[in-house]
């Protein structure tokens, strides 16, 4: 099977859902990203290594511009979530660790704690999965999460992913308190 050069893959820079616009990172998104991380840092820091410290607005803007470059290079396909019609930044979803030979991708996500429990992440992931399977020809999508992160586990289960594996002692807890298991949920085409 010959893989298409990732740079030749047509991947939409925005996706609309009933309540959200998923948009690839754009220069200038850093302030909105930063504000959302600041509001959610305590919650995010329990699960996300990158959330252990609060970035400056400048650091967030650098992060956005790097994500934009990785999107163009097809190394990571991050989308910022904008609640419509307000146009408020509420989180991120994305596809990373691509293996374009298959093609296979991993999905990651986080939501601003002020918007948790409204089904926004499930709505965004559902749109992302549909686009990946239908438009990109992706054959395998995986979602990995800490076995203790019940909210994160609910998303793939709600969207028809199957638990493929439990990776025992796969990672160190963010707080260093011990080893953690990782669940791997998959959806195949």
Short mmCIF file of C-alpha atoms in Angstrom, two decimals:
data_model
loop_
_atom_site.label_atom_id
_atom_site.label_comp_id
_atom_site.label_asym_id
_atom_site.label_seq_id
_atom_site.Cartn_x
_atom_site.Cartn_y
_atom_site.Cartn_z
CA UNK A 1 0.00 0.00 0.00
CA UNK A 2 1.52 3.32 -1.08
CA UNK A 3 0.92 6.21 1.28
CA UNK A 4 -0.07 9.61 -0.07
CA UNK A 5 2.38 12.32 0.94
CA UNK A 6 0.71 13.93 3.98
CA UNK A 7 1.21 17.41 2.54
CA UNK A 8 -1.06 16.46 -0.37
CA UNK A 9 -3.92 15.43 1.90
CA UNK A 10 -6.87 17.81 1.74
CA UNK A 11 -7.90 18.37 5.34
CA UNK A 12 -10.49 21.01 6.22
CA UNK A 13 -9.31 23.89 8.38
CA UNK A 14 -12.75 24.26 9.94
CA UNK A 15 -15.72 22.04 10.70
CA UNK A 16 -19.19 23.23 11.76
CA UNK A 17 -21.44 21.39 14.22
CA UNK A 18 -24.76 22.39 15.72
CA UNK A 19 -23.11 24.43 18.49
CA UNK A 20 -19.44 24.65 17.58
CA UNK A 21 -16.96 25.73 15.00
CA UNK A 22 -13.83 23.57 15.03
CA UNK A 23 -11.09 25.70 13.50
CA UNK A 24 -7.41 25.04 12.89
CA UNK A 25 -5.18 27.31 14.99
CA UNK A 26 -4.76 30.85 13.70
CA UNK A 27 -2.30 33.54 14.70
CA UNK A 28 -3.98 35.63 17.36
CA UNK A 29 -5.74 32.71 19.11
CA UNK A 30 -3.17 32.75 21.94
CA UNK A 31 -5.03 35.14 24.24
CA UNK A 32 -8.27 33.12 24.09
CA UNK A 33 -6.37 29.86 24.57
CA UNK A 34 -4.50 31.33 27.53
CA UNK A 35 -7.65 32.60 29.22
CA UNK A 36 -9.26 29.17 28.93
CA UNK A 37 -6.17 27.39 30.29
CA UNK A 38 -5.99 29.85 33.21
CA UNK A 39 -9.63 29.21 34.09
CA UNK A 40 -9.17 25.43 33.88
CA UNK A 41 -5.57 24.92 35.03
CA UNK A 42 -6.37 23.29 38.37
CA UNK A 43 -8.70 20.80 36.68
CA UNK A 44 -6.46 20.16 33.65
CA UNK A 45 -3.30 19.72 35.71
CA UNK A 46 -4.65 16.46 37.16
CA UNK A 47 -4.46 14.83 33.71
CA UNK A 48 -2.37 16.92 31.31
CA UNK A 49 1.42 17.20 31.64
CA UNK A 50 1.43 20.49 29.72
CA UNK A 51 -0.97 22.07 32.25
CA UNK A 52 1.37 21.86 35.26
CA UNK A 53 2.18 25.55 34.96
CA UNK A 54 0.13 28.44 33.62
CA UNK A 55 1.66 29.83 30.42
CA UNK A 56 1.95 33.51 29.64
CA UNK A 57 -0.17 34.95 26.84
CA UNK A 58 3.00 35.14 24.73
CA UNK A 59 3.79 31.45 25.38
CA UNK A 60 0.23 30.55 24.42
CA UNK A 61 0.56 32.50 21.17
CA UNK A 62 3.82 30.69 20.39
CA UNK A 63 2.02 27.40 21.08
CA UNK A 64 -0.76 28.37 18.67
CA UNK A 65 1.67 29.30 15.90
CA UNK A 66 3.57 26.04 16.32
CA UNK A 67 0.28 24.14 16.18
CA UNK A 68 -0.61 26.02 13.00
CA UNK A 69 2.72 24.96 11.44
CA UNK A 70 2.21 21.32 12.51
CA UNK A 71 -1.29 21.42 10.99
CA UNK A 72 0.09 22.62 7.65
CA UNK A 73 2.78 19.91 7.76
CA UNK A 74 0.11 17.31 8.72
CA UNK A 75 2.09 16.36 11.85
CA UNK A 76 -0.78 17.22 14.21
CA UNK A 77 -4.31 18.29 13.34
CA UNK A 78 -5.43 20.49 16.22
CA UNK A 79 -8.74 22.30 16.16
CA UNK A 80 -9.78 25.08 18.50
CA UNK A 81 -13.39 24.90 19.63
CA UNK A 82 -15.43 28.09 19.31
CA UNK A 83 -18.93 28.11 20.80
CA UNK A 84 -21.43 29.57 18.34
CA UNK A 85 -22.93 32.11 17.94
CA UNK A 86 -20.92 33.81 20.72
CA UNK A 87 -17.55 32.91 19.20
CA UNK A 88 -16.17 31.97 22.63
CA UNK A 89 -13.11 29.70 22.88
CA UNK A 90 -14.06 26.58 24.88
CA UNK A 91 -11.32 23.99 24.30
CA UNK A 92 -9.32 21.90 21.85
CA UNK A 93 -9.63 18.62 20.02
CA UNK A 94 -7.15 17.15 17.64
CA UNK A 95 -5.60 14.21 15.91
CA UNK A 96 -1.95 13.46 16.55
CA UNK A 97 0.71 10.75 16.21
CA UNK A 98 -0.25 10.09 12.59
CA UNK A 99 0.78 6.97 10.75
CA UNK A 100 -0.17 7.99 7.23
CA UNK A 101 0.69 4.53 5.82
CA UNK A 102 -2.43 3.01 7.41
CA UNK A 103 -3.71 5.83 7.92
CA UNK A 104 -4.18 5.92 11.70
CA UNK A 105 -4.42 8.78 14.19
CA UNK A 106 -4.88 9.31 17.91
CA UNK A 107 -7.49 11.75 19.18
CA UNK A 108 -6.94 14.07 22.11
CA UNK A 109 -9.16 16.68 23.72
CA UNK A 110 -9.74 19.03 26.60
CA UNK A 111 -12.55 21.41 27.54
CA UNK A 112 -12.62 24.65 29.48
CA UNK A 113 -13.95 23.63 32.91
CA UNK A 114 -16.69 26.28 32.64
CA UNK A 115 -18.21 24.32 29.71
CA UNK A 116 -17.77 20.80 31.04
CA UNK A 117 -20.78 18.48 31.13
CA UNK A 118 -22.59 20.04 28.16
CA UNK A 119 -21.64 17.40 25.60
CA UNK A 120 -19.45 19.81 23.63
CA UNK A 121 -16.43 17.50 23.50
CA UNK A 122 -18.56 14.56 22.33
CA UNK A 123 -20.11 16.81 19.66
CA UNK A 124 -16.68 17.96 18.48
CA UNK A 125 -15.14 14.46 18.49
CA UNK A 126 -18.13 13.05 16.62
CA UNK A 127 -17.61 15.65 13.85
CA UNK A 128 -13.86 14.98 13.82
CA UNK A 129 -14.38 11.21 13.55
CA UNK A 130 -16.91 11.60 10.74
CA UNK A 131 -14.55 13.86 8.79
CA UNK A 132 -11.55 11.55 9.36
CA UNK A 133 -13.35 8.38 8.27
CA UNK A 134 -15.33 9.89 5.38
CA UNK A 135 -13.01 12.53 3.94
CA UNK A 136 -9.52 11.44 4.96
CA UNK A 137 -9.83 7.68 4.53
CA UNK A 138 -8.56 7.04 8.05
CA UNK A 139 -8.74 3.35 8.95
CA UNK A 140 -7.97 3.53 12.69
CA UNK A 141 -8.71 6.15 15.32
CA UNK A 142 -7.57 5.70 18.91
CA UNK A 143 -8.29 7.57 22.12
CA UNK A 144 -5.95 6.95 25.05
CA UNK A 145 -6.79 8.06 28.57
CA UNK A 146 -5.78 7.49 32.15
CA UNK A 147 -7.82 4.65 33.67
CA UNK A 148 -8.79 6.99 36.53
CA UNK A 149 -10.13 9.74 34.24
CA UNK A 150 -13.79 8.74 34.17
CA UNK A 151 -14.99 11.84 32.28
CA UNK A 152 -12.48 11.25 29.51
CA UNK A 153 -13.48 7.58 29.24
CA UNK A 154 -17.13 8.53 28.78
CA UNK A 155 -16.44 10.28 25.46
CA UNK A 156 -15.21 7.31 23.38
CA UNK A 157 -17.77 4.99 24.94
CA UNK A 158 -20.56 7.42 24.05
CA UNK A 159 -19.31 7.60 20.45
CA UNK A 160 -19.08 3.87 19.77
CA UNK A 161 -15.36 3.33 20.31
CA UNK A 162 -14.39 -0.06 21.73
CA UNK A 163 -11.96 -0.65 24.57
CA UNK A 164 -9.10 -2.39 22.76
CA UNK A 165 -6.51 -2.56 25.52
CA UNK A 166 -5.56 -1.73 29.05
CA UNK A 167 -1.89 -0.84 29.19
CA UNK A 168 -0.86 -1.73 32.73
CA UNK A 169 1.63 0.50 34.55
CA UNK A 170 1.94 2.44 31.30
CA UNK A 171 2.55 5.90 32.74
CA UNK A 172 3.46 7.75 35.90
CA UNK A 173 0.69 9.70 37.61
CA UNK A 174 1.00 13.43 36.96
CA UNK A 175 1.65 14.05 40.67
CA UNK A 176 4.30 11.31 40.73
CA UNK A 177 2.30 9.26 43.23
CA UNK A 178 2.62 6.00 41.35
CA UNK A 179 2.09 4.16 38.12
CA UNK A 180 -1.12 4.40 36.14
CA UNK A 181 -2.91 2.23 33.63
CA UNK A 182 -3.94 3.63 30.26
CA UNK A 183 -7.10 2.64 28.41
CA UNK A 184 -6.96 2.53 24.60
CA UNK A 185 -10.29 2.93 22.83
CA UNK A 186 -10.46 2.41 19.05
CA UNK A 187 -12.76 2.91 16.14
CA UNK A 188 -11.96 1.16 12.87
CA UNK A 189 -13.11 1.80 9.33
#
